[in-house]
mmCIF file of C-alpha atoms in Angstrom:
data_model
loop_
_atom_site.group_PDB
_atom_site.id
_atom_site.type_symbol
_atom_site.label_atom_id
_atom_site.label_comp_id
_atom_site.label_asym_id
_atom_site.label_seq_id
_atom_site.Cartn_x
_atom_site.Cartn_y
_atom_site.Cartn_z
ATOM 1 C CA MET A 18 -16.455 40.110 8.538
ATOM 2 C CA SER A 19 -18.676 39.685 5.515
ATOM 3 C CA GLN A 20 -18.498 36.579 3.347
ATOM 4 C CA ILE A 21 -19.839 38.722 0.525
ATOM 5 C CA ALA A 22 -17.720 40.814 -1.857
ATOM 6 C CA ILE A 23 -18.413 42.735 -5.051
ATOM 7 C CA GLY A 24 -17.436 40.679 -8.089
ATOM 8 C CA LYS A 25 -17.806 37.385 -6.220
ATOM 9 C CA GLU A 26 -20.597 34.833 -6.336
ATOM 10 C CA ILE A 27 -22.862 35.040 -3.325
ATOM 11 C CA PRO A 28 -23.496 31.822 -1.382
ATOM 12 C CA ASP A 29 -26.751 29.989 -1.917
ATOM 13 C CA PHE A 30 -29.336 30.506 0.773
ATOM 14 C CA SER A 31 -32.774 29.218 1.592
ATOM 15 C CA LEU A 32 -35.169 31.151 3.852
ATOM 16 C CA PRO A 33 -38.867 31.090 4.693
ATOM 17 C CA ALA A 34 -40.806 33.823 2.919
ATOM 18 C CA THR A 35 -44.234 35.319 2.490
ATOM 19 C CA GLY A 36 -46.702 33.354 0.400
ATOM 20 C CA ASP A 37 -46.015 30.172 2.404
ATOM 21 C CA GLN A 38 -42.829 29.478 0.481
ATOM 22 C CA THR A 39 -39.128 28.901 0.952
ATOM 23 C CA ILE A 40 -36.972 30.933 -1.391
ATOM 24 C CA ARG A 41 -33.592 29.642 -2.571
ATOM 25 C CA LEU A 42 -31.114 31.938 -4.257
ATOM 26 C CA SER A 43 -30.190 29.232 -6.750
ATOM 27 C CA ASP A 44 -33.825 29.198 -7.936
ATOM 28 C CA LEU A 45 -33.474 32.865 -8.944
ATOM 29 C CA ARG A 46 -30.466 32.359 -11.231
ATOM 30 C CA GLY A 47 -31.063 33.819 -14.651
ATOM 31 C CA ARG A 48 -32.625 36.942 -13.145
ATOM 32 C CA ASN A 49 -31.130 39.911 -11.320
ATOM 33 C CA LEU A 50 -31.842 40.151 -7.600
ATOM 34 C CA VAL A 51 -32.247 43.191 -5.368
ATOM 35 C CA LEU A 52 -31.873 42.051 -1.782
ATOM 36 C CA TYR A 53 -32.707 44.821 0.659
ATOM 37 C CA PHE A 54 -32.227 44.437 4.399
ATOM 38 C CA TYR A 55 -34.322 46.570 6.720
ATOM 39 C CA PRO A 56 -34.602 46.786 10.522
ATOM 40 C CA LYS A 57 -38.271 46.075 11.321
ATOM 41 C CA ASP A 58 -41.690 45.543 9.744
ATOM 42 C CA SER A 59 -44.287 48.319 10.022
ATOM 43 C CA THR A 60 -41.898 51.048 11.182
ATOM 44 C CA PRO A 61 -41.971 54.407 9.353
ATOM 45 C CA GLY A 62 -38.626 54.191 7.506
ATOM 46 C CA CYS A 63 -39.057 50.526 6.591
ATOM 47 C CA THR A 64 -42.584 51.181 5.353
ATOM 48 C CA ARG A 65 -41.402 54.080 3.161
ATOM 49 C CA GLU A 66 -38.529 51.984 1.780
ATOM 50 C CA GLY A 67 -40.840 49.075 0.944
ATOM 51 C CA GLN A 68 -43.350 51.426 -0.668
ATOM 52 C CA ALA A 69 -40.588 52.971 -2.815
ATOM 53 C CA PHE A 70 -39.489 49.545 -4.079
ATOM 54 C CA GLY A 71 -43.148 48.632 -4.580
ATOM 55 C CA ASP A 72 -43.808 51.793 -6.606
ATOM 56 C CA LEU A 73 -40.933 50.886 -8.943
ATOM 57 C CA HIS A 74 -41.681 47.147 -9.041
ATOM 58 C CA ASP A 75 -42.905 47.183 -12.656
ATOM 59 C CA SER A 76 -39.718 48.963 -13.765
ATOM 60 C CA PHE A 77 -37.526 46.426 -11.961
ATOM 61 C CA HIS A 78 -39.610 43.616 -13.476
ATOM 62 C CA LYS A 79 -39.043 45.081 -16.952
ATOM 63 C CA TYR A 80 -35.304 44.554 -16.373
ATOM 64 C CA ASP A 81 -35.890 40.964 -15.204
ATOM 65 C CA THR A 82 -35.074 41.828 -11.597
ATOM 66 C CA VAL A 83 -36.579 40.230 -8.480
ATOM 67 C CA ILE A 84 -36.904 42.319 -5.308
ATOM 68 C CA LEU A 85 -36.733 40.620 -1.905
ATOM 69 C CA GLY A 86 -36.914 42.387 1.458
ATOM 70 C CA VAL A 87 -35.146 40.801 4.439
ATOM 71 C CA SER A 88 -35.490 41.354 8.178
ATOM 72 C CA ARG A 89 -35.449 39.290 11.358
ATOM 73 C CA ASP A 90 -39.236 39.512 11.720
ATOM 74 C CA SER A 91 -41.364 36.354 11.572
ATOM 75 C CA VAL A 92 -43.113 35.239 8.395
ATOM 76 C CA LYS A 93 -46.438 36.063 10.122
ATOM 77 C CA ALA A 94 -45.304 39.649 10.773
ATOM 78 C CA HIS A 95 -44.067 39.829 7.166
ATOM 79 C CA GLU A 96 -47.422 38.586 5.844
ATOM 80 C CA ASN A 97 -49.243 41.323 7.778
ATOM 81 C CA PHE A 98 -46.771 44.020 6.661
ATOM 82 C CA LYS A 99 -46.902 42.910 3.023
ATOM 83 C CA ALA A 100 -50.715 42.738 3.012
ATOM 84 C CA ARG A 101 -51.170 46.118 4.732
ATOM 85 C CA GLN A 102 -48.778 47.839 2.333
ATOM 86 C CA GLY A 103 -49.712 45.864 -0.786
ATOM 87 C CA PHE A 104 -46.088 45.022 -1.570
ATOM 88 C CA PRO A 105 -45.819 43.207 -4.927
ATOM 89 C CA PHE A 106 -42.669 41.341 -3.812
ATOM 90 C CA ASP A 107 -41.845 38.793 -1.126
ATOM 91 C CA LEU A 108 -40.240 39.286 2.271
ATOM 92 C CA LEU A 109 -37.741 36.812 3.740
ATOM 93 C CA SER A 110 -37.665 35.953 7.436
ATOM 94 C CA ASP A 111 -34.091 35.709 8.744
ATOM 95 C CA LYS A 112 -34.845 34.943 12.392
ATOM 96 C CA GLU A 113 -31.616 32.928 12.699
ATOM 97 C CA GLU A 114 -29.662 35.880 11.214
ATOM 98 C CA LEU A 115 -27.898 33.608 8.696
ATOM 99 C CA LEU A 116 -28.274 35.994 5.769
ATOM 100 C CA CYS A 117 -27.757 39.066 7.968
ATOM 101 C CA ARG A 118 -24.423 37.666 9.144
ATOM 102 C CA ALA A 119 -23.358 36.562 5.647
ATOM 103 C CA PHE A 120 -23.948 40.100 4.340
ATOM 104 C CA ASP A 121 -22.560 41.713 7.515
ATOM 105 C CA VAL A 122 -25.577 43.960 8.080
ATOM 106 C CA LEU A 123 -25.887 43.463 11.865
ATOM 107 C CA LYS A 124 -24.482 46.513 13.613
ATOM 108 C CA GLU A 125 -24.461 47.804 17.156
ATOM 109 C CA LYS A 126 -27.085 50.513 17.571
ATOM 110 C CA ASN A 127 -27.997 52.755 20.450
ATOM 111 C CA MET A 128 -31.663 52.379 21.346
ATOM 112 C CA TYR A 129 -32.984 54.437 24.226
ATOM 113 C CA GLY A 130 -29.539 54.463 25.806
ATOM 114 C CA ARG A 131 -29.024 50.707 25.434
ATOM 115 C CA LYS A 132 -26.682 49.080 22.953
ATOM 116 C CA VAL A 133 -28.477 46.522 20.785
ATOM 117 C CA MET A 134 -27.617 44.603 17.625
ATOM 118 C CA GLY A 135 -29.828 45.631 14.750
ATOM 119 C CA ILE A 136 -29.960 45.538 10.973
ATOM 120 C CA GLU A 137 -28.225 48.411 9.251
ATOM 121 C CA ARG A 138 -30.396 49.336 6.263
ATOM 122 C CA SER A 139 -28.460 47.866 3.302
ATOM 123 C CA THR A 140 -29.159 46.784 -0.284
ATOM 124 C CA PHE A 141 -27.320 44.389 -2.594
ATOM 125 C CA LEU A 142 -27.627 43.964 -6.352
ATOM 126 C CA VAL A 143 -26.858 40.451 -7.590
ATOM 127 C CA ASP A 144 -26.691 39.723 -11.318
ATOM 128 C CA ALA A 145 -28.314 36.818 -13.167
ATOM 129 C CA ALA A 146 -25.192 34.670 -12.638
ATOM 130 C CA GLY A 147 -25.328 35.144 -8.834
ATOM 131 C CA ILE A 148 -22.440 37.654 -8.730
ATOM 132 C CA LEU A 149 -22.678 40.634 -6.370
ATOM 133 C CA ARG A 150 -22.469 43.768 -8.543
ATOM 134 C CA GLU A 151 -23.267 46.629 -6.160
ATOM 135 C CA GLU A 152 -23.928 47.270 -2.502
ATOM 136 C CA TRP A 153 -25.377 50.176 -0.589
ATOM 137 C CA ARG A 154 -24.787 50.383 3.154
ATOM 138 C CA LYS A 155 -26.131 52.857 5.717
ATOM 139 C CA VAL A 156 -28.969 53.527 3.298
ATOM 140 C CA LYS A 157 -31.098 56.657 3.522
ATOM 141 C CA VAL A 158 -34.601 55.852 2.258
ATOM 142 C CA ASP A 159 -35.262 58.943 0.142
ATOM 143 C CA GLY A 160 -34.171 58.323 -3.461
ATOM 144 C CA HIS A 161 -32.673 54.920 -2.662
ATOM 145 C CA ALA A 162 -35.014 52.685 -4.705
ATOM 146 C CA GLU A 163 -34.484 55.006 -7.686
ATOM 147 C CA ALA A 164 -30.688 54.723 -7.315
ATOM 148 C CA VAL A 165 -30.939 50.926 -7.232
ATOM 149 C CA LEU A 166 -33.138 50.962 -10.348
ATOM 150 C CA GLU A 167 -30.509 53.083 -12.144
ATOM 151 C CA ALA A 168 -27.869 50.481 -11.223
ATOM 152 C CA VAL A 169 -30.140 47.717 -12.584
ATOM 153 C CA LYS A 170 -30.539 49.669 -15.838
ATOM 154 C CA GLY A 171 -26.745 50.032 -16.033
ATOM 155 C CA LEU A 172 -26.298 46.300 -15.496
ATOM 156 C CA HIS A 173 -28.874 45.613 -18.220
ATOM 157 C CA ALA A 174 -27.057 47.971 -20.625
ATOM 158 C CA GLN A 175 -23.704 46.233 -19.936
ATOM 159 C CA ASN A 176 -25.233 42.832 -20.638
ATOM 160 C CA HIS A 177 -26.791 43.989 -23.905
ATOM 161 C CA GLU A 178 -23.898 45.904 -25.485
#
C-alpha cells in the first residue's frame, strides 16, 4: 500500500545521487519535481525514457521543474548511464527500495518464467509545496515525457491565474 496520494504532501526523502551528492526532497521545495521510476540503467526502454526527458529538459527547466530518475541501480551504474546518455538531470540510487516502497512501484514481474519483484515504470509530479499533483503508472515510454510536460504547463498555468 502506497504512502503517497494525490493532493497530499509527499514524505521527505534523502538518497545518494549522481554527481557525488545526496538529494533531499526538502531541498527542492519551491520548485516542481518530476520523479520518474524506471526498472534498470542502460536497457532499451529506460534509455529511451531518459533520452525523452533529457530532450525536454530545457522546457521543464523553463517551468521551474527538476527531473530526477530513480532505480535500484548503484550510483556507479547511474554515473555510467548518465555520462553515456548525456542526461542533464540526476539519477537517484534506491538500493534499499525506500522510495520505491513509499511510492508503491515495486510489482511482481515475470522474467524468463520466474517471478521477480521489479520497478513498474511510473512517474510522479510534485508541486513546489511538496504536494503530489499527478501520477502515471504502467507508463509506456512513447509520448510520456511530453504528457508530463503538458501536466507541468497546466500546473504552472493554475499557479499563475
